[in-house]
Each structure stands twice: as C-alpha cells, then as structure tokens.
Coordinates of C-alpha atoms in Angstrom, one line a residue:
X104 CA 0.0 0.0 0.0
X105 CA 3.0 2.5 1.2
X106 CA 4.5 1.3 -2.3
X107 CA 1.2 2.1 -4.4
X108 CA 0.9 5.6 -2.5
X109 CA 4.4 6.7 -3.1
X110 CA 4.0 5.7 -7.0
X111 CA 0.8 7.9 -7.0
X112 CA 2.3 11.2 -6.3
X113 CA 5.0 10.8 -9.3
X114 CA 4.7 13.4 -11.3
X115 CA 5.7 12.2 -15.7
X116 CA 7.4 14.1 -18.3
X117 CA 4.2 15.6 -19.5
X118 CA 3.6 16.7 -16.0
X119 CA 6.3 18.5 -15.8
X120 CA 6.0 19.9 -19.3
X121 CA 2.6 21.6 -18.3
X122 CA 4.1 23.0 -14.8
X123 CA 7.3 23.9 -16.6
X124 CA 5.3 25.9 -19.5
X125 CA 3.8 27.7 -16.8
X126 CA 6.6 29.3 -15.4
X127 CA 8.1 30.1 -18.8
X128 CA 4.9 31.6 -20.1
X129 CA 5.0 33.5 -16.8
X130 CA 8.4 34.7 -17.4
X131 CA 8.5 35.1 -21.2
X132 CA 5.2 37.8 -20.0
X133 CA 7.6 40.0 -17.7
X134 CA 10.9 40.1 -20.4
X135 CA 8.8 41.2 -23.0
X136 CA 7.4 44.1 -20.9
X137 CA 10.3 44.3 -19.6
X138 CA 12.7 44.8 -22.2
X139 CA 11.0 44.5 -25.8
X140 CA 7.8 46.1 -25.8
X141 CA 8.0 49.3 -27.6
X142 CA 6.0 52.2 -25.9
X143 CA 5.1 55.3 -26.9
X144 CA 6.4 58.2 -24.3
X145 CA 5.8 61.9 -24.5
X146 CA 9.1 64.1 -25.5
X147 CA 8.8 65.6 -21.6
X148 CA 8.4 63.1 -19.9
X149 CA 11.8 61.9 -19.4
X150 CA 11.2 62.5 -15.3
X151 CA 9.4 59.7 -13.7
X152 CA 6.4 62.1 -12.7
X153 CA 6.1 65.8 -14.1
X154 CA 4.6 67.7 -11.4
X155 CA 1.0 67.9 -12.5
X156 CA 0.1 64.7 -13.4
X157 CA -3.1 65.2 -13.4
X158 CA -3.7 67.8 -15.9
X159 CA -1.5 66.9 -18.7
X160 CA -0.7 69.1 -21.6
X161 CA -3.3 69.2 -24.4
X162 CA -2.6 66.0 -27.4
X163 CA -2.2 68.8 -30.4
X164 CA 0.9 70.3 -28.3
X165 CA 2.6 67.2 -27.2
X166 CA 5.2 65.5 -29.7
X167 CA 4.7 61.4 -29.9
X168 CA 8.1 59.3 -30.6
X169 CA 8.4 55.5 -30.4
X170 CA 11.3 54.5 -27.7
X171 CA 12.9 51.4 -27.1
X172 CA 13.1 51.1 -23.6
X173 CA 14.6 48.7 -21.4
X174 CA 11.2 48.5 -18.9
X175 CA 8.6 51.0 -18.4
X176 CA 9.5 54.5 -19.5
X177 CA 7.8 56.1 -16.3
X178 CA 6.7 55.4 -12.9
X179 CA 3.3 55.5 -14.0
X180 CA 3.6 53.2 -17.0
X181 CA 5.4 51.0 -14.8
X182 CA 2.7 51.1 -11.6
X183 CA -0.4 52.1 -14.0
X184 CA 0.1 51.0 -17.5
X185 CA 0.0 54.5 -18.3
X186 CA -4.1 54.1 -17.0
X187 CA -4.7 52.4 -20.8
X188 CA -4.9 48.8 -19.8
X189 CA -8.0 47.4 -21.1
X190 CA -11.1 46.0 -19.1
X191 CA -10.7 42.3 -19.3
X192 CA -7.3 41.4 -18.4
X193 CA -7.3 44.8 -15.3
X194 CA -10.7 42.4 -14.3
X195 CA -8.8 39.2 -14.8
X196 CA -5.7 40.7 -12.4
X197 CA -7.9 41.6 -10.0
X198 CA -9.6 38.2 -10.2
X199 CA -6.0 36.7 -9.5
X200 CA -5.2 39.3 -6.9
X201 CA -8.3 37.9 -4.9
X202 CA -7.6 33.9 -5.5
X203 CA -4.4 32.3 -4.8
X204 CA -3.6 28.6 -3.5
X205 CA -5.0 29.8 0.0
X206 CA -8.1 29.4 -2.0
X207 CA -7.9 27.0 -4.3
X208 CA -6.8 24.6 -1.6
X209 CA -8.4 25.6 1.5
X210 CA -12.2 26.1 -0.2
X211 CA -12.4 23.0 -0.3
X212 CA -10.9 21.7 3.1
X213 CA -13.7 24.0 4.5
X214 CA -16.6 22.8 2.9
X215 CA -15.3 19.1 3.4
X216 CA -15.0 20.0 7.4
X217 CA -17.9 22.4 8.2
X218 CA -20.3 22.1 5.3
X219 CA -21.7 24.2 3.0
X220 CA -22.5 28.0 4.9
X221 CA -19.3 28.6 3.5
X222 CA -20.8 29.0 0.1
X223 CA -23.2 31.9 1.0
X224 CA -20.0 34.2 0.5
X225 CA -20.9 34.4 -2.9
X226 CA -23.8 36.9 -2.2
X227 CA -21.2 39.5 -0.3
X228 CA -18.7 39.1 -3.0
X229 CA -21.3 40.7 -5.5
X230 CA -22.8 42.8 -3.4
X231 CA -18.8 43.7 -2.8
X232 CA -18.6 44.6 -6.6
X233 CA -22.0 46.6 -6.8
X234 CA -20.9 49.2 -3.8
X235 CA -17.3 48.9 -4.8
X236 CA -18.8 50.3 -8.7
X237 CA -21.3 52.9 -7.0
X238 CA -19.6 54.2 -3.9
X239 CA -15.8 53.8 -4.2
X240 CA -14.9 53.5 -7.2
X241 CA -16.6 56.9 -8.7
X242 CA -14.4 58.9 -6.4
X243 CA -11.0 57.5 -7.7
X244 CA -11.5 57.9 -11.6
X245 CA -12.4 61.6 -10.6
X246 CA -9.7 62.2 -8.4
X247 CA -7.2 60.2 -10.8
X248 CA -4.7 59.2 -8.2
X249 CA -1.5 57.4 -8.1
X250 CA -2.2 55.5 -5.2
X251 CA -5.7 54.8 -3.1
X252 CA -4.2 56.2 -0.4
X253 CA -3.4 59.8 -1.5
X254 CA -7.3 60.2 -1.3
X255 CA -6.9 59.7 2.5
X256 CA -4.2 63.3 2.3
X257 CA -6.7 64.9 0.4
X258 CA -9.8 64.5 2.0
X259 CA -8.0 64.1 5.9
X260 CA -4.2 64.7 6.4
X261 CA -1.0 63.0 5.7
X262 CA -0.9 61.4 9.3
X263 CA -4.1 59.2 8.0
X264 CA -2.5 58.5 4.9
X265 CA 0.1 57.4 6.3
X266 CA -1.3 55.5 9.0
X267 CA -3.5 53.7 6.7
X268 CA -0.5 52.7 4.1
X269 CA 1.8 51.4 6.5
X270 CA -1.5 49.3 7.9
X271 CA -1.0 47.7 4.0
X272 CA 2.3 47.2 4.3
X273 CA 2.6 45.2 7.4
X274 CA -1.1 43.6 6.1
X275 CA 0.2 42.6 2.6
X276 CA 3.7 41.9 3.9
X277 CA 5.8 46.4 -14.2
X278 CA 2.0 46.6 -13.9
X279 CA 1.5 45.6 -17.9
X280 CA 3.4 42.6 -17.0
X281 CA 1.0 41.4 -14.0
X282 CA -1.8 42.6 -15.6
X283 CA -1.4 40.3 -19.0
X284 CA 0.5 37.6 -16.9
X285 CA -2.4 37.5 -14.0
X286 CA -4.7 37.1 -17.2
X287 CA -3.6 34.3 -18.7
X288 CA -2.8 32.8 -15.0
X289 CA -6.4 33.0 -13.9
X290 CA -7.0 31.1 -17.3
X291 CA -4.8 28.1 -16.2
X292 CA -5.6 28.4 -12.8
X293 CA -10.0 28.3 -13.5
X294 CA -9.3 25.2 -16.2
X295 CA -7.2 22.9 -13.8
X296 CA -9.4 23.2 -10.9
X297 CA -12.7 22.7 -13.7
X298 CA -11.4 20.0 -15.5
X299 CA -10.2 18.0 -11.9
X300 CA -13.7 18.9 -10.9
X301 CA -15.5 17.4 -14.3
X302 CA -13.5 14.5 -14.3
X303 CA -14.4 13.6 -10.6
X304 CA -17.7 13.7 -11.0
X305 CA -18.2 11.9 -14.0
X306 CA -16.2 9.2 -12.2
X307 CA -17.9 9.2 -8.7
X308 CA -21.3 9.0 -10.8
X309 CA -22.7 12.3 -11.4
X310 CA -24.0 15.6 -9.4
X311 CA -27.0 13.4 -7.7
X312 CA -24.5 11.0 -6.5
X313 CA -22.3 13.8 -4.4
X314 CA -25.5 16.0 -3.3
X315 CA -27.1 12.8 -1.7
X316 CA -23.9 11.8 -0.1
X317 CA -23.1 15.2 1.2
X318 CA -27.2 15.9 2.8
X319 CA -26.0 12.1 4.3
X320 CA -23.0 13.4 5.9
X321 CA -24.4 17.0 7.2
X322 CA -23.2 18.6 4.7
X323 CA -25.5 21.2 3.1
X324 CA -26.0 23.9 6.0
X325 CA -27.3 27.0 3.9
X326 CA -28.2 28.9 6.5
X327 CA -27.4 27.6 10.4
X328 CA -27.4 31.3 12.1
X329 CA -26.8 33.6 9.8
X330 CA -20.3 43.3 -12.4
X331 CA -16.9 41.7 -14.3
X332 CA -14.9 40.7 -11.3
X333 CA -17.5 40.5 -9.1
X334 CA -19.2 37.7 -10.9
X335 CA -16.2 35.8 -11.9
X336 CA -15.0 35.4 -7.6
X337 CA -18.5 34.4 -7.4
X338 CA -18.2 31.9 -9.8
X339 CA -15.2 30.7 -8.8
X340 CA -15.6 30.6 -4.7
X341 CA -18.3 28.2 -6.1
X342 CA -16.8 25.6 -8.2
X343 CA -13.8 25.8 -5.0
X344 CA -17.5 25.1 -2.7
X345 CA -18.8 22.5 -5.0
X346 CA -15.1 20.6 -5.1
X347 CA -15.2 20.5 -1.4
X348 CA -18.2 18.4 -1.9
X349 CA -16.3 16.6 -4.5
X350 CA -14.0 15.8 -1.9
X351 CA -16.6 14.7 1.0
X352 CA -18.5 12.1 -1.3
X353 CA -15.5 10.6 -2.4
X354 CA -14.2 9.7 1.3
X355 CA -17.3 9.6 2.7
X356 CA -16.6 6.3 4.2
X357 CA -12.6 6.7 4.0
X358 CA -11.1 9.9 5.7
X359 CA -7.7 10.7 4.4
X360 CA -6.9 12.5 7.7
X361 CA -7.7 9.8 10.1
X362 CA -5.8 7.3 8.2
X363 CA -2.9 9.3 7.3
X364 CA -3.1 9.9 4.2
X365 CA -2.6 13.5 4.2
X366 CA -1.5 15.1 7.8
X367 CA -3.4 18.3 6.9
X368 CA -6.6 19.1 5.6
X369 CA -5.4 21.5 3.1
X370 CA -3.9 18.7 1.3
X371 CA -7.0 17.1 0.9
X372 CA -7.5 18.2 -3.2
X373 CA -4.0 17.8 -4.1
X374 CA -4.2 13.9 -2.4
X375 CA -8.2 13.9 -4.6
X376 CA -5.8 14.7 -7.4
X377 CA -3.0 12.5 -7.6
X378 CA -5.5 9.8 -6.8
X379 CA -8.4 9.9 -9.4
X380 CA -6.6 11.5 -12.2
X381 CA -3.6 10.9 -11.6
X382 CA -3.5 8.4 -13.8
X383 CA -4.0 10.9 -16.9
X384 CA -0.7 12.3 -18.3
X385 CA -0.7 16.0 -17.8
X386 CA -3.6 16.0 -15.4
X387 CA -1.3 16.5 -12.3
X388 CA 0.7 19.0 -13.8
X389 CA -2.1 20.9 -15.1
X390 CA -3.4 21.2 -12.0
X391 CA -0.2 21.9 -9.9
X392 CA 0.4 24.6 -12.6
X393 CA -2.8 25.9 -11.4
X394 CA -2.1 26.6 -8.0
X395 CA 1.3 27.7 -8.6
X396 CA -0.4 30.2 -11.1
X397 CA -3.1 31.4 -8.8
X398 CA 0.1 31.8 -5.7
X399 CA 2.0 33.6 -8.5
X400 CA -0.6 36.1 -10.0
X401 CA -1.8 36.7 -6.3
X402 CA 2.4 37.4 -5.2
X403 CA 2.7 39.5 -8.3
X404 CA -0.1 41.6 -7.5
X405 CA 0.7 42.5 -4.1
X406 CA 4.4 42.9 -4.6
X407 CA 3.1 45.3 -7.4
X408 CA 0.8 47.0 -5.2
X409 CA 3.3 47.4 -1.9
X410 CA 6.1 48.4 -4.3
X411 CA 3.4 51.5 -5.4
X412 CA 2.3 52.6 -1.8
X413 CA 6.6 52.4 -1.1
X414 CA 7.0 55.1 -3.0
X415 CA 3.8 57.0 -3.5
X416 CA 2.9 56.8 0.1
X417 CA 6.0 56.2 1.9
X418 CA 8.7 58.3 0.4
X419 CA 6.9 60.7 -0.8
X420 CA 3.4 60.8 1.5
X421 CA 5.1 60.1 4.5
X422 CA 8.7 61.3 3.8
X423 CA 7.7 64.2 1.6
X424 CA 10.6 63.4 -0.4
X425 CA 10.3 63.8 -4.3
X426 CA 13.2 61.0 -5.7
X427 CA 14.7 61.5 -9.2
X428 CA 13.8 58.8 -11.6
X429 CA 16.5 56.9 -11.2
X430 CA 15.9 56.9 -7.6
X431 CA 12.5 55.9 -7.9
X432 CA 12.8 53.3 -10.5
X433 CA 15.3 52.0 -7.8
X434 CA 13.2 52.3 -5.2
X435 CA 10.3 50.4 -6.6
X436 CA 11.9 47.8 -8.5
X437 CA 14.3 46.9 -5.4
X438 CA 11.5 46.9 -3.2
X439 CA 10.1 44.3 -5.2
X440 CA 13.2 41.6 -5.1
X441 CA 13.1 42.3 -1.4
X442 CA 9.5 41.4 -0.5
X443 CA 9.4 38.7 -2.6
X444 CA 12.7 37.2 -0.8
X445 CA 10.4 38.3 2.6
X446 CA 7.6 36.4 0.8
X447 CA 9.9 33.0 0.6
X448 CA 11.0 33.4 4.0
X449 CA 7.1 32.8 5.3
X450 CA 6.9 29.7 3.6
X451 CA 8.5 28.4 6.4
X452 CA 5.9 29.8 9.1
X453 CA 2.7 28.7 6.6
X454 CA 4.0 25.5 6.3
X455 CA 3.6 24.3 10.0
X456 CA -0.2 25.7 9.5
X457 CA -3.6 23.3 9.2
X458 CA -5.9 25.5 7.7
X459 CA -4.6 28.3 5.9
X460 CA -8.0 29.7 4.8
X461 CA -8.9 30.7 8.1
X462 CA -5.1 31.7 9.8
X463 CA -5.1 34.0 6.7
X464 CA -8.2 35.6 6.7
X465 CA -8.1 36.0 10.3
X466 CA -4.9 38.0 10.0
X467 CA -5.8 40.1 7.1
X468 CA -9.4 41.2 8.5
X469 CA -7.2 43.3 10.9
X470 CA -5.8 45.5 7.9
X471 CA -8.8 45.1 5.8
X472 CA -11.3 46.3 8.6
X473 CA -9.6 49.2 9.4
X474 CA -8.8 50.6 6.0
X475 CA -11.9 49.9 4.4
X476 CA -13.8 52.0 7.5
X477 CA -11.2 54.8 6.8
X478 CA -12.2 55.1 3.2
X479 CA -16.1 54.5 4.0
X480 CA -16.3 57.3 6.8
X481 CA -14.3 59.8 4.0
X482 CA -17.0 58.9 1.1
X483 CA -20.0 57.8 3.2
X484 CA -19.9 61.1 6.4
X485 CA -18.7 64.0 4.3
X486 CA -18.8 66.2 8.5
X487 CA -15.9 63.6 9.6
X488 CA -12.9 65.3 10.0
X489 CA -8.9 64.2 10.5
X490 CA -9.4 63.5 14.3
X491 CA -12.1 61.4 13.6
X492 CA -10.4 59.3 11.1
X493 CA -7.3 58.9 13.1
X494 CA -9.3 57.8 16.5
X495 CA -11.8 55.8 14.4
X496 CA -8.7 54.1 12.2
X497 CA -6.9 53.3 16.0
X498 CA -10.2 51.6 17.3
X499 CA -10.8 49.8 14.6
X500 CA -7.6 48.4 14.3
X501 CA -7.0 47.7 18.4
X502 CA -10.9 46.3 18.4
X503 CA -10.0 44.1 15.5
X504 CA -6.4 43.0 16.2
X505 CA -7.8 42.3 19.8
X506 CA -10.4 39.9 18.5
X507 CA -8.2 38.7 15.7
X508 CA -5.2 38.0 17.8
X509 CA -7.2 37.0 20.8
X510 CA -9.2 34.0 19.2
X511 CA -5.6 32.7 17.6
X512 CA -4.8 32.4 21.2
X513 CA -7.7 31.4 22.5
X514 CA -7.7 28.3 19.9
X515 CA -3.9 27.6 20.1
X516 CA -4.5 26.8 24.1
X517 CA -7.0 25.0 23.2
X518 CA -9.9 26.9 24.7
X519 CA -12.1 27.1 21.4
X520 CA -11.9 24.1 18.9
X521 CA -13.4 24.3 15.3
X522 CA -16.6 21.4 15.3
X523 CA -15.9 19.2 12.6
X524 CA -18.6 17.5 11.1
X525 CA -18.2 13.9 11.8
X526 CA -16.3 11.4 9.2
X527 CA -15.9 7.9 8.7
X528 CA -13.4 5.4 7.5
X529 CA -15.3 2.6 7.0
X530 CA -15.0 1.8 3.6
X531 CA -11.4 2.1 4.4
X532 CA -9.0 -1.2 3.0
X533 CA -7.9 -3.1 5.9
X534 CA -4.1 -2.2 5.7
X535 CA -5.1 1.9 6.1
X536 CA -7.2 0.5 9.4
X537 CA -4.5 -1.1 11.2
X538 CA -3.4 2.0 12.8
X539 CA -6.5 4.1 12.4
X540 CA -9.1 4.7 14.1
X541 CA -11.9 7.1 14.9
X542 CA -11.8 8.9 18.0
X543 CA -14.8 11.1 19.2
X544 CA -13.7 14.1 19.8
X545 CA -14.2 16.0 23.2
X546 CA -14.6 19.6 22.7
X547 CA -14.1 21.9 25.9
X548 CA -16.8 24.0 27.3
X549 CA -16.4 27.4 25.7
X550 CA -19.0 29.1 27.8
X551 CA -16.5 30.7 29.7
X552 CA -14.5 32.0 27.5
X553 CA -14.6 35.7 26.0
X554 CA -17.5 35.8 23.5
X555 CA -15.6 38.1 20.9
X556 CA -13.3 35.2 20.7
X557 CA -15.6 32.8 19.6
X558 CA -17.1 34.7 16.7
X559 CA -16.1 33.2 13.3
X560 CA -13.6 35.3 11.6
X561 CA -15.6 36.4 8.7
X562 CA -17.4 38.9 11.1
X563 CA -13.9 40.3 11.7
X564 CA -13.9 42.6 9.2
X565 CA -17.7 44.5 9.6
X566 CA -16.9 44.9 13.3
X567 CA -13.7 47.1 12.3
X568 CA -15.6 48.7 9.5
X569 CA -18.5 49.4 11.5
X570 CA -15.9 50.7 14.8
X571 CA -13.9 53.0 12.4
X572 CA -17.4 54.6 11.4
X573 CA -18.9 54.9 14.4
X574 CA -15.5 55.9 16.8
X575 CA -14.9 58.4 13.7
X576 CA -18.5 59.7 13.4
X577 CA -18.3 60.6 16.7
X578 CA -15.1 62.2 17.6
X579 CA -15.8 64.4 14.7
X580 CA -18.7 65.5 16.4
X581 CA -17.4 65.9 19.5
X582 CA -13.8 68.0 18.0
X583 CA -16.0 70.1 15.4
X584 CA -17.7 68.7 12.2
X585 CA -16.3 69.7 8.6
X586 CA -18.2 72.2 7.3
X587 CA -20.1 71.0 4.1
X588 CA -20.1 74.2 2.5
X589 CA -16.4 74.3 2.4
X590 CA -16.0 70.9 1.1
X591 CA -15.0 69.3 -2.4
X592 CA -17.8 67.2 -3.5
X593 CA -15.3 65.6 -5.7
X594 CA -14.2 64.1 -2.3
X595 CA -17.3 62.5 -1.8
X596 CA -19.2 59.6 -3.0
X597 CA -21.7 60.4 -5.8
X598 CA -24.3 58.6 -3.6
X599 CA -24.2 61.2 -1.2
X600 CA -24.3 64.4 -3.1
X601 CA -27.8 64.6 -2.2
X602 CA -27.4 65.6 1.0
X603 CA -24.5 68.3 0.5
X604 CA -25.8 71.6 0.6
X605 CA -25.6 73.5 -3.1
X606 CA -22.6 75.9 -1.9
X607 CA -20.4 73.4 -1.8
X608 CA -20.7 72.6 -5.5
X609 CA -18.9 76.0 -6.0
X610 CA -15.7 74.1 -4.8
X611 CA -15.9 70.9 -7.4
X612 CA -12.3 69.9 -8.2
X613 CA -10.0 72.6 -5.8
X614 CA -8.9 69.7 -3.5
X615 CA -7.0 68.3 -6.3
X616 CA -5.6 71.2 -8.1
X617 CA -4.4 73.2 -4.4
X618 CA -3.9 70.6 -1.3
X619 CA -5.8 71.6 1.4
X620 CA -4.6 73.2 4.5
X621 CA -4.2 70.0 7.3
X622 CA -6.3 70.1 10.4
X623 CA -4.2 68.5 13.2

C-alpha cells in the first residue's frame, strides 16, 4: 500500500511539461514588458512624474516618438500602465489578486470540514462589486490618483495616509506585466481546478451521486445562524465550494486524515488529485500549474501594489521626499526583489499551518477592517474630520487585532476548537485500518470563554468597519464637524451628493488642483 501511494504522487514528463510551461509563459510575460515592448512616451516626460500629473498638456501640443526602452518609460507606465490597460485582463488581475492557492486549496478543506455555509460568501462578494462600482470606485477615476491612499491626504491629512499605508504594508507583507501575466494565470488556474472537478464527478457517478452523499453526511448547512470581477470570484468561490463536496462524497466512508493519508486538511485536493486523475498524463501537472499560477498572479499583484504605496505613500506621503527617476525606478523595483525574498522566508511559518484559509483571513481582517472604514467614513460622512479618522482608524484596528489575535490564542491553548462535522473510514482497506481509528472528539466547554473570541472570523472585518465609522463619526462630532459648505464634492461619494448643501458645488475639483490646508 505505502509502495502504491508513493507511486501515486510521481509526477511524468508531461507533468512537468505543463508545470514547466507555466513558469516560462509567466516569465516570457515580464521580459517582454520588460525589455522589448515598444512604448510610446511623450518628449517631456523623461522624469518619472512631471509635477502635474493630473492635468496633462493638451494631445495637439505634445510630440509622440516611439522609444525602445529597457522597462517601463515612467513610474506611471510602470505602476499604471499609463491608465490604458483594457477591461478584461485589469478584471482578470484583480480576479488573480483575490484567489491564490490559500483558495484553491483551503475552499475545499472547508466545505469538506464544516459544510456548506461557506458558500453563502458568494452573495457578499457581488454585493462587494456593486458598492465597490457605486460608492468607491466613482471617487477615484475623478480624483485620478496614483495611489488609493493619497485620497486619505486629500480629504484628511497626511498622518491618516500614512497610517493607513503602513496598515498595507505590514497587512500585505511592471504593472502591464502582471496585468497580461495574471490574465492568462487565472486562465490556467480556473481550467485545472474545472477540468479536476468534471472528471471527478463523471467518475464518482454524477451531481446526484455527491449531493445525496453530502445531505447524508451533514453537509448542506445554507443557513445555520446567519459586475466583471464580481461575478467571476462568485463563480469561482463556487466551483472551489462545490469541489469540497467533490471531496466529502468521495471519502465519505474513508477519511484521508484519520488514516494518514494526508496530515493536513489543506492537502486534501492535491491527495483527490493525484488519486483519481492521476493516472491521466498532464492532469497532475495541469493542476499543480494551477495553484502555482493562482500563488504567483496573487504574489505578483501584491508585490506590485506594496512596491506603489513604497513610493507613492511612503517616500513621498510620509517622507515628503520627491526622488529622481532613477531613484525611484530603484526604489520600486528593489522593493520588489526584497518582499518577494520576505515572501519565501514565510513559507517556512505557513508550512507548519492546518488550515490556511482561516489563519489567513483572520490576520488580514485586521488590515482590511480598518482601511476599508477609513475610506467609508471619508466617502459615506462628508462632516468627519482628521481626528475622527485617526481615532476611528486606532479603534478599529486595536478592536479588530484584539479579537483577531485573541481568538488565535484562544484556539492555540485549546480553549475554542473548530466542530468538525463527523467522518468515517469505514469503507477504508484493511491495511489503512490497522493503525486508524476514529476517536470522538471532546470539545471543551467554551461558555467561559470571552464571547468576541468565539465569533467566526468572517465577522472580523464588519466589526472594524462598523468601529472605524462609528469611533470616527463621533469624535468628529465631538472635535468640530467639517463644514459642508467648504467641502469638495469631488471628495465624496456620488451617492451622497444629495445631502451636500448646493454651496459646496462651487468648490468641485479645488482639493485636487491646491492641497488643502491639514487640520491637526
């Protein structure tokens, strides 16, 4: 049996032609962006930035010549794609910025432990895209910003933007090529996991075979308490859902876990894999290609992203230093080689994890909470002012770490234990039962301990949201509301423009042409 197992996780020569393609394709994206891809530059804009990039001379005055250049031209090609990247591939990078092999591998473990309420987070993810279209995103194709964060200096003070950018940094630990490379990626990554998923259940004997076995098990729990992009997540989150219950009706009678098989649960799918297609040349590879593409596009993304808020929000917000663009291509690319190597390093603490969909989410709500209050109480309360958003963006993030941080604890002592739905191994062969068996498990009696703690970590991020709003509502009140007739409406969601008195029209668009004067 040890002999049959070991043989099952080979990998051939057309596996490793379809993992190997992979990574060339992914690099063969970034060379030719990076050193062969002819742009077109403006004659002036030999400086990374000129200092009004927001109104740029008119077309008819502006001299067009074809460069050669080794990389991006600008800063702004470089981090923007020069704002001319189309719709599909900017929706299929953000696509890959959201999945990555956290998802692809721990979806499934999830739905295979705990059943199926999981799945409801398709309905936030596109109500997620319809508020991100009609509340947030309005306000930053006005603006026309650099960075998300230099909306927080313009409608607060640097200290915010700052605040909230380092938050990224520490949360997050060539844009043209991410873009095109995260497009093709998601590609890979949505046909390995499809095509695994097809196979399996043509072989375990349809859809009605795997719904009855998972309503058997427990399984299906709906509801026990509780545009582009948008639609895509959705659909993906769901096939990652529905492979979970792949997963359960194919060892419903023969856990993988309890027999040691696997030793974690997030290497449940790759085990499903190796084991039912396995035995198709290529199959293995294409789907090891797939996670590796989703981990890549997602790494790309973020290293993309943090390199960005380095030197948009760092050195210059934060530092008020204006770098040459030597300096800055230095900056930005360097930053990159360096997170990624910081990226490597935390292989080593992710590794010793069992269950990386919920250590990761649990740590990112603290970042997410916080800076997506900050941003709501700037569009959403147009009276908030800077001390509000700093004392709003503290409680948020102390309220939300102290949760976050306190439940990790409270789990790692053993205080609160995940209830796994029950399993079996009878249909086990007899040579995987000689040293397995099922143990009931004995849960301890959380009653005592703090109730934030036990809250599942999905509520994380509305209570730091909801905090930051509330705290910052609040001390604004208390310190001295904005005045509305003072303020840029530009500044403000279109959904609330309403409810801003008509005066304030008068001062459309001055935030952005002449920073404001800073209320400390």
């Amino acid at each position: 049996m040890s002999e049959s197992i070991r043989e099952m996780y080979q990998f051939g020569v057309v596996d490793y032609c379809m993992f190997g393609g992979m990574l060339i394709l992914s690099a063969a994206c970034g060379i030719y962006f990076g050193f062969f891809k002819r742009t077109k530059s403006d004659d002036t804009a030999s400086e990374a930035e000129s200092e009004d990039d927001h109104f740029p001379p008119p077309e008819s005055t502006t001299k067009q010549k074809t460069t050669n250049t080794f990389g991006s031209a600008t800063i702004d090609e470089y981090l923007l794609g020069s704002r001319k990247l189309k719709a599909f591939p900017v929706a299929m990078s953000l696509l890959a910025g959201y999945i990555s092999g956290v998802t692809i591998l721990g979806t499934p473990a999830e739905i295979y432990n705990y059943g199926t309420q999981y799945w409801l987070i398709a309905i936030p993810i596109l109500l997620m895209g319809i508020a991100v279209c009609t509340v947030y995103l309005p306000v930053f194709c006005s603006l026309k910003l650099n960075s998300s964060y230099e909306y927080l200096e313009l409608r607060f003070n640097p200290y915010v933007r700052s605040m909230v950018s380092v938050m990224f940094l520490l949360d997050q630990g060539g844009i043209k090529a991410v873009v095109f490379t995260d497009a093709w990626q998601v590609v890979v990554m949505f046909i390995s996991v499809v095509v695994v998923v097809i196979i399996g259940t043509v072989a375990i004997g349809g859809p009605g075979v795997i719904w009855d076995r998972a309503v058997e098990g427990g399984r299906i729990d709906f509801f026990n308490s509780i545009y582009m992009f948008s639609v895509s997540m959705a659909i993906f989150v769901l096939v990652c859902c529905y492979t979970g219950l792949l997963l359960y009706a194919k060892y419903f009678d023969c856990d993988p876990v309890t027999v040691e098989l696997v030793t974690t649960s997030d290497q449940l799918f790759p085990h499903y894999v190796m084991e039912v297609v396995g035995n198709l040349r290529g199959m293995p590879g294409l789907f090891i290609a797939g996670v590796f593409g989703a981990a890549l596009s997602s790494l790309s993304v973020i290293l993309n992203t943090m390199s960005g808020v380095l030197l948009e929000d760092i050195l210059k917000g934060l530092f008020r230093v204006t770098p040459t663009s030597f300096v800055a291509n230095l900056v930005v690319r360097g930053s990159v080689v360096v997170l990624g190597l910081a990226a490597i390093a935390g292989l080593f603490i992710v590794d010793k994890l069992d269950g990386i969909l919920i250590g990761s989410a649990t740590l990112a709500a603290i970042g997410n909470g916080t800076t997506g209050g900050i941003f709501t109480l700037g569009m959403l309360v147009p009276w908030s002012n800077t001390k509000g958003a700093l004392a709003g963006g503290i409680a948020g993030a102390l309220l939300s770490g102290w949760i976050s941080l306190g439940s990790q604890f409270a789990s790692a002592a053993g205080d609160v234990v995940p209830h796994k739905l029950p399993v079996s191994i009878e249909g086990s062969v007899a040579e995987l039962l000689t040293n397995s068996t099922i143990v009931n498990p004995i849960y301890p009696d959380e009653s005592g301990v703090f109730p934030l703690y036990r809250l599942s970590y999905h509520w994380i991020t509305p209570i730091g949201v909801t905090t930051v709003v509330i705290v910052g509502s609040i001390v604004s009140f208390l310190t001295g509301p904005r005045d509305l007739r003072d303020i840029d409406p530009e500044l403000i969601s279109p959904v609330i423009h309403r409810y801003l008195p008509q005066e304030s029209f008068s001062n459309f668009g001055t935030t952005n042409r002449n920073p404001p004067a800073y209320d400390i």
